[in-house]
Short mmCIF file of C-alpha atoms in Angstrom, two decimals:
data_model
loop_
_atom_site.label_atom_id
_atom_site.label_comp_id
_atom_site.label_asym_id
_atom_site.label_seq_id
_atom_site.Cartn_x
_atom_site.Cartn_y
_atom_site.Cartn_z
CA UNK A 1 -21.79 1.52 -1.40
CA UNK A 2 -18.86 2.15 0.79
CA UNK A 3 -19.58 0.76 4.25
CA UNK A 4 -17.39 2.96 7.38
CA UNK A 5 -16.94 2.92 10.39
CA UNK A 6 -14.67 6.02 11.81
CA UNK A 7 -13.97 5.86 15.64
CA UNK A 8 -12.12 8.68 17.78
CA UNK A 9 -10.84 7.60 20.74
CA UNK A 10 -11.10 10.13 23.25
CA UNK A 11 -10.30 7.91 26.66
CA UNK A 12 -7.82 8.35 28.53
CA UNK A 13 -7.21 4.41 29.00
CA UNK A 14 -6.90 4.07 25.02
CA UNK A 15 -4.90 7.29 24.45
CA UNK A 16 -2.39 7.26 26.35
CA UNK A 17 -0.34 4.17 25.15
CA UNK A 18 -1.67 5.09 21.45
CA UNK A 19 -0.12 9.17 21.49
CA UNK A 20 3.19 7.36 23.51
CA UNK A 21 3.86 4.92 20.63
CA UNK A 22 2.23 7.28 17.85
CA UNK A 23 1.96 4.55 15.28
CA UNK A 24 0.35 4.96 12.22
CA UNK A 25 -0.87 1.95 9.68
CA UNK A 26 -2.88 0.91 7.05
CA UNK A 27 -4.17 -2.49 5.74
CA UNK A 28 -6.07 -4.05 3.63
CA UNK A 29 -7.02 -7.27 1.60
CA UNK A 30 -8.65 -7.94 -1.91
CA UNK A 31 -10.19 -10.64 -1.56
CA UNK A 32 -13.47 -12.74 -2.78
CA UNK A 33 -12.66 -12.71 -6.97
CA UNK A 34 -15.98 -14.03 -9.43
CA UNK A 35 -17.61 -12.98 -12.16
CA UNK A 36 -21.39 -13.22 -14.01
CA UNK A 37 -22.04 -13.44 -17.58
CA UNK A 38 -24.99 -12.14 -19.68
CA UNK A 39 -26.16 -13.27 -23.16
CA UNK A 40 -26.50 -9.97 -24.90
CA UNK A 41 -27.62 -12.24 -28.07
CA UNK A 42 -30.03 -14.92 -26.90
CA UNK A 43 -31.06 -15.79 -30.87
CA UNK A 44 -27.27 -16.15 -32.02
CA UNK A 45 -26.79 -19.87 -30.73
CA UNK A 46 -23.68 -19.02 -28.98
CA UNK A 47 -23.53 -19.70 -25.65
CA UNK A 48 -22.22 -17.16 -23.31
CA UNK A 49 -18.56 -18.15 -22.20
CA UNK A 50 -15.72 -17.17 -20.45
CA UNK A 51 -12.83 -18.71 -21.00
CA UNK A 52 -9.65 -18.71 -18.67
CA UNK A 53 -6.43 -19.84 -20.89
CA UNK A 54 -3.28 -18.69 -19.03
CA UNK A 55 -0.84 -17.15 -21.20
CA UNK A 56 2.39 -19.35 -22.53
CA UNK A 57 4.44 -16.12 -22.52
CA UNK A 58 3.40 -13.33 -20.79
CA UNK A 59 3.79 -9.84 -22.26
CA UNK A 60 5.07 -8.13 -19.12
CA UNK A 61 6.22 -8.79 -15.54
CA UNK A 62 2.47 -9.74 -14.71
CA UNK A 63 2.71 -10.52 -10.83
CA UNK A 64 4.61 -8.02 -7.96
CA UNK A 65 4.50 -7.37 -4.33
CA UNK A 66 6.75 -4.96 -3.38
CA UNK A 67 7.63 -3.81 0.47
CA UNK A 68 9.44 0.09 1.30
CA UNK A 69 10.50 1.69 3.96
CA UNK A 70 12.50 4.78 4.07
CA UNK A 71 13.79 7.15 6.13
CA UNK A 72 15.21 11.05 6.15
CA UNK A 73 16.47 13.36 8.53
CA UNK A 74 18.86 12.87 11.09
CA UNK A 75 20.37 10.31 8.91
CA UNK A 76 19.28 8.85 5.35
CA UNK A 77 18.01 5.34 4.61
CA UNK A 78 16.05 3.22 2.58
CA UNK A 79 15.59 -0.57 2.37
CA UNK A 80 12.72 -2.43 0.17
CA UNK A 81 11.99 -5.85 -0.23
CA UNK A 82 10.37 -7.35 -3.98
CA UNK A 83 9.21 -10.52 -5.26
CA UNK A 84 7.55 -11.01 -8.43
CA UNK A 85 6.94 -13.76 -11.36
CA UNK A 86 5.64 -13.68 -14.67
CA UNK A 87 3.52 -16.52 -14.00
CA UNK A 88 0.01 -15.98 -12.35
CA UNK A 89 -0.89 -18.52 -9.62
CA UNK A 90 2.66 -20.48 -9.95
CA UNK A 91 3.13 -19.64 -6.24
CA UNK A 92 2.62 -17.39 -3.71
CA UNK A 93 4.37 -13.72 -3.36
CA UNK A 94 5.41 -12.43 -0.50
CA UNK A 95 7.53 -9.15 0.44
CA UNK A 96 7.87 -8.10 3.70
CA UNK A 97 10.32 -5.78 5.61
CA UNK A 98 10.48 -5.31 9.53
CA UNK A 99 12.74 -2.59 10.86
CA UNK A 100 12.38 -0.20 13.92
CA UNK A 101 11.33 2.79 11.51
CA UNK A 102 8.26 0.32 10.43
CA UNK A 103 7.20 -2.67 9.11
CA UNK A 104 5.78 -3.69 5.64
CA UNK A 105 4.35 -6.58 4.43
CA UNK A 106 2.58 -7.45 1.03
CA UNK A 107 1.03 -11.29 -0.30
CA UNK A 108 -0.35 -12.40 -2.66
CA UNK A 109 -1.79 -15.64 -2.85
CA UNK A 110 -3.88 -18.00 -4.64
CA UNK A 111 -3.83 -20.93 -7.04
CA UNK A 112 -6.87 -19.52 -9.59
CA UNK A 113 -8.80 -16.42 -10.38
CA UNK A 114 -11.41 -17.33 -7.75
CA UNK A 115 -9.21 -18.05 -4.58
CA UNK A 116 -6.77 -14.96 -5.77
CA UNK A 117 -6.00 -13.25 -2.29
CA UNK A 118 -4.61 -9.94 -2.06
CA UNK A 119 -2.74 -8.11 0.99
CA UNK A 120 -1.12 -5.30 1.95
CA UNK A 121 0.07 -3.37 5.63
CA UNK A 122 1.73 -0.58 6.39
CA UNK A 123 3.07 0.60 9.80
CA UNK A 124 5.79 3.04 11.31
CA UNK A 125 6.36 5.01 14.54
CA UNK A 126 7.76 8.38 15.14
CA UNK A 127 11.22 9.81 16.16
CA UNK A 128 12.33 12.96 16.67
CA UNK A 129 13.64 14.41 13.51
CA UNK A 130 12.92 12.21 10.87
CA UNK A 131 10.04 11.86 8.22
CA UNK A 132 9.29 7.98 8.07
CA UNK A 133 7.29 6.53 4.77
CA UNK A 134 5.94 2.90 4.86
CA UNK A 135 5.16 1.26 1.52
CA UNK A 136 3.32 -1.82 1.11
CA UNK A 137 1.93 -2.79 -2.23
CA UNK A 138 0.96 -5.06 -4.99
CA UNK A 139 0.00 -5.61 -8.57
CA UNK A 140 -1.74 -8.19 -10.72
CA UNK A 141 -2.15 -8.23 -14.66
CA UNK A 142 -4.30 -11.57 -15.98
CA UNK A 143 -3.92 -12.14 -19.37
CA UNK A 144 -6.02 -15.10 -19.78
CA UNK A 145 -9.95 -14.05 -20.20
CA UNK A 146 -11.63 -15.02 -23.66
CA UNK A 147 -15.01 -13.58 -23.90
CA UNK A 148 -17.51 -15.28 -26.35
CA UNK A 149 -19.13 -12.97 -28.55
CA UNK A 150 -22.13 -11.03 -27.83
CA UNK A 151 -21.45 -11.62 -24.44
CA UNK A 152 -21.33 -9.67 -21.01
CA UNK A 153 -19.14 -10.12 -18.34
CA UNK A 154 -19.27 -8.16 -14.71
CA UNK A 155 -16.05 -9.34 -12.35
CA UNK A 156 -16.10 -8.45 -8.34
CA UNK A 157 -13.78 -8.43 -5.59
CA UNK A 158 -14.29 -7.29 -1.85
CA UNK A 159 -11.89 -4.68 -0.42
CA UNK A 160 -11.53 -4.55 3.35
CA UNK A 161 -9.28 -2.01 4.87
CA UNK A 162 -8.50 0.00 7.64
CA UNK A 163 -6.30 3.23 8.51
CA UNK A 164 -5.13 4.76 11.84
CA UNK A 165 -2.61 7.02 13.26
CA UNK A 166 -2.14 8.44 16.95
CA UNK A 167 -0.94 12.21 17.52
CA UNK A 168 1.02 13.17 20.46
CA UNK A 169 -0.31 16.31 23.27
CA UNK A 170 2.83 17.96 21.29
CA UNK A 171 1.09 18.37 17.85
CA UNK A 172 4.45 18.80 16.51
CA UNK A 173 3.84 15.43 14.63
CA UNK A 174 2.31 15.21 11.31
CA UNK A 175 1.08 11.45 10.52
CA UNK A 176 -1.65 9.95 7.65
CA UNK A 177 -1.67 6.99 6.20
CA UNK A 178 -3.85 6.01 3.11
CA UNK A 179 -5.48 2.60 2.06
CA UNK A 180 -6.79 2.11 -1.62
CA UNK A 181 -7.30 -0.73 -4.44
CA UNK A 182 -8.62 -0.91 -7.94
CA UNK A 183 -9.98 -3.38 -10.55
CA UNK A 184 -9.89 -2.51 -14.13
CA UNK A 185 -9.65 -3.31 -17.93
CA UNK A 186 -6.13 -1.47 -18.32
CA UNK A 187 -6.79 -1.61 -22.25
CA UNK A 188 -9.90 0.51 -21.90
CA UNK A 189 -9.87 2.40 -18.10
CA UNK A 190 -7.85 5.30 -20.57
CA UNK A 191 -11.35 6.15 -22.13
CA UNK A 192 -13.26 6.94 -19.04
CA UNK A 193 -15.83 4.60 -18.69
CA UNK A 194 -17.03 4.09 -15.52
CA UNK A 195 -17.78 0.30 -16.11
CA UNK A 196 -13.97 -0.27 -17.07
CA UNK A 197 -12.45 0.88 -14.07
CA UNK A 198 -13.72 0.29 -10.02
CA UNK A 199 -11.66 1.84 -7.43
CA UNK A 200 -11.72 2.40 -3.34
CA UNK A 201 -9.56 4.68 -1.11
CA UNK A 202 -9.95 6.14 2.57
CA UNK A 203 -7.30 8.44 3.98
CA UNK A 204 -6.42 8.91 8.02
CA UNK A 205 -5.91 12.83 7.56
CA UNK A 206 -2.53 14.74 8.57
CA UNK A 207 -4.66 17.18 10.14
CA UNK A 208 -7.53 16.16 13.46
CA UNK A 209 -9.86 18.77 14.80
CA UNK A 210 -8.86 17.29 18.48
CA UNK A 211 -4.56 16.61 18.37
CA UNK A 212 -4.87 14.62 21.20
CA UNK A 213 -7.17 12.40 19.57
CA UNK A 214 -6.15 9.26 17.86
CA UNK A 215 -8.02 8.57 15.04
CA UNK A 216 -9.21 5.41 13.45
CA UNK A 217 -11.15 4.33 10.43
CA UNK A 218 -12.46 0.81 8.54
CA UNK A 219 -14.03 0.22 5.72
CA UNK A 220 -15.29 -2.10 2.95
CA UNK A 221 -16.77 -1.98 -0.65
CA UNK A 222 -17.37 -4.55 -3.44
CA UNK A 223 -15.93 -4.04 -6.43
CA UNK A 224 -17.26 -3.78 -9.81
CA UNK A 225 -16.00 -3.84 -13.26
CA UNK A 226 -18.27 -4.78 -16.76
CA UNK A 227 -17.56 -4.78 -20.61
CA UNK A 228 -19.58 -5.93 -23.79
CA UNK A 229 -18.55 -7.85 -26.33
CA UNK A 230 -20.98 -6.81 -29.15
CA UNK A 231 -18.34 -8.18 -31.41
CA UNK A 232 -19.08 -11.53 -33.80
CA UNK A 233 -15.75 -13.00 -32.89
CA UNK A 234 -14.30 -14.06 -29.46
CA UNK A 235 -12.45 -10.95 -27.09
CA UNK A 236 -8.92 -11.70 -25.50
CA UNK A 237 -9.57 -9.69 -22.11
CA UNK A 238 -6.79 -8.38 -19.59
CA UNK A 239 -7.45 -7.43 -15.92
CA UNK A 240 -5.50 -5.40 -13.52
CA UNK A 241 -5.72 -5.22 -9.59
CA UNK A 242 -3.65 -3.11 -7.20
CA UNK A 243 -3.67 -2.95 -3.52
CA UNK A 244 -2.17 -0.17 -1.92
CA UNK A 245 -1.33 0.86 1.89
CA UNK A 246 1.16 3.87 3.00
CA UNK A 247 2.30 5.20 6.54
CA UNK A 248 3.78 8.02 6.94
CA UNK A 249 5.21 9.77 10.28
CA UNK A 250 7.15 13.60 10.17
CA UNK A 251 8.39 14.75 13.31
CA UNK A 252 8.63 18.67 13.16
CA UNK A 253 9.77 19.37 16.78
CA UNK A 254 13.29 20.60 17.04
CA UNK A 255 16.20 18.53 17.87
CA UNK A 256 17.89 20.01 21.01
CA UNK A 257 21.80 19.36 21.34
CA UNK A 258 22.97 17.07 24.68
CA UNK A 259 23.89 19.45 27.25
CA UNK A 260 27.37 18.59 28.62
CA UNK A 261 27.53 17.01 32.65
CA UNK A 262 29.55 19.23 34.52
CA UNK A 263 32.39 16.22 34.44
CA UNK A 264 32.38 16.40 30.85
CA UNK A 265 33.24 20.05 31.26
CA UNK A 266 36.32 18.86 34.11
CA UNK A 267 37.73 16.68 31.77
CA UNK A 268 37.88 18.89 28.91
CA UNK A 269 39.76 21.57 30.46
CA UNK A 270 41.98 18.93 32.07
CA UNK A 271 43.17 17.70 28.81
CA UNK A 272 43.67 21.05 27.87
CA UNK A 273 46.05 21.50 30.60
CA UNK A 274 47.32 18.46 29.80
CA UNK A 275 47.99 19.12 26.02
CA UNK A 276 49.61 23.22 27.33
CA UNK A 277 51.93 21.36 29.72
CA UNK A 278 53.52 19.16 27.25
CA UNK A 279 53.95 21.82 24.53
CA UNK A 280 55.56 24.02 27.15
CA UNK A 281 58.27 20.94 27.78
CA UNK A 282 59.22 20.18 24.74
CA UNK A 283 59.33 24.23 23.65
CA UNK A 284 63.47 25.08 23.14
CA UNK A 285 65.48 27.32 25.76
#
């Protein structure tokens, strides 16, 4: 059961540095890893077992944190940080990127399935003219679970998170950022079982019923994933784990041109004297 706590903060004190920054974020960490096994077969003589083997060769890219921030509008830009390894717990990930548009950062962490630590945050600011995105993410495949047979195992992982965003008294600035994470059998979440697959989101909305109104929103759940092995012979099992945070910031107010000084104007038409008076020299008798 998803445990929230949603706060609007309507005073003064609080909103007035919130709406002049108008930052928006989201974090969160998956944290907290175990499991419990079942013997579906008391009568077999098989002990229930899970065995953790970690692959020689992996089949994929099995470890990634990734970091993006990008930028359009005014001007165009995009910069994004990676790191990744095929090897799960052979060190620690980290991608982070800190810019004035924003700042993402995503870990990972841990040196077995138990102390496994994922994190992820995702901030930016507005500006006038420009739609600002924030990515922070990360992904985990472990291929290294060998079930015994007639055998049930149930994994779970906490997810903590949080999302905010401040509007300004102009309203002409759309913001929402979005927090989620998932746990899953990737081999079987296609088939729709609810067992196979355990997922958690919460979304600060682009829309408020108060504009003035920053909003603010945390939140945690335990996750939960099971599967049976009503097989005779031992099952090779896989499990996936994302962790997810996005800001995003789009200024809609127009962009006015600078208005000239009246100096600006002086020396404008001076150089155009300028520019007449030496064409009229140099023009033949």
């Amino acid at each position: 059961m998803k445990t929230i706590v949603t706060t609007l903060v309507l005073g003064a004190t609080l909103a007035v540095p919130l709406s002049a920054s108008a930052q928006v974020s989201a974090q969160g960490t998956l944290t907290n890893f175990s499991y419990s096994l079942v013997d579906l077969l008391p009568n077999d003589g098989i002990a229930p077992s899970l065995s953790i083997v970690k692959p020689l060769y992996p089949a994929q890219l099995g470890i990634r944190a990734i970091g993006d921030i990008s930028e359009t509008g005014l001007r165009q830009n995009r910069e994004s940080s990676e790191d990744n390894s095929r090897l799960l717990y052979s060190r620690d990930l980290d991608a982070g990127i800190s810019l004035a548009q924003g700042t993402a950062v995503s870990t990972v962490s841990g040196t077995n399935f138990q102390t496994l630590a994922l994190s992820t945050a995702a901030s930016t600011k507005n500006g006038a003219g420009y739609e600002r995105r924030v990515v922070a993410s990360n992904y985990v495949m472990i291929e290294e679970f060998v079930l015994s047979p007639g055998t049930e195992v149930r994994f779970f992982a906490d997810v903590r998170g949080s999302v905010a965003k401040a509007l300004p008294s102009t309203n002409t600035l759309k913001e929402s950022s979005e927090l989620s994470a998932s746990m899953s059998f990737p081999e079987f979440s296609a088939n729709g079982y609810p067992d196979f697959v355990s997922e958690f989101s919460m979304r600060a909305p682009s829309w408020s019923a108060d504009p003035n109104a920053p909003y603010s929103e945390s939140a945690s759940e335990r996750l939960s994933i099971m599967f049976q092995n009503t097989a005779k012979t031992s099952w090779k099992l896989k499990v996936e784990l994302t962790l997810w945070s996005e800001a995003n910031s789009l200024d809609t107010s127009p962009v006015a041109s600078p208005v000239p000084e009246p100096a600006t104007y002086g020396m404008l038409l001076a150089g155009l004297a300028l520019v007449a008076g030496v064409a009229r020299r140099k023009r033949p008798a």
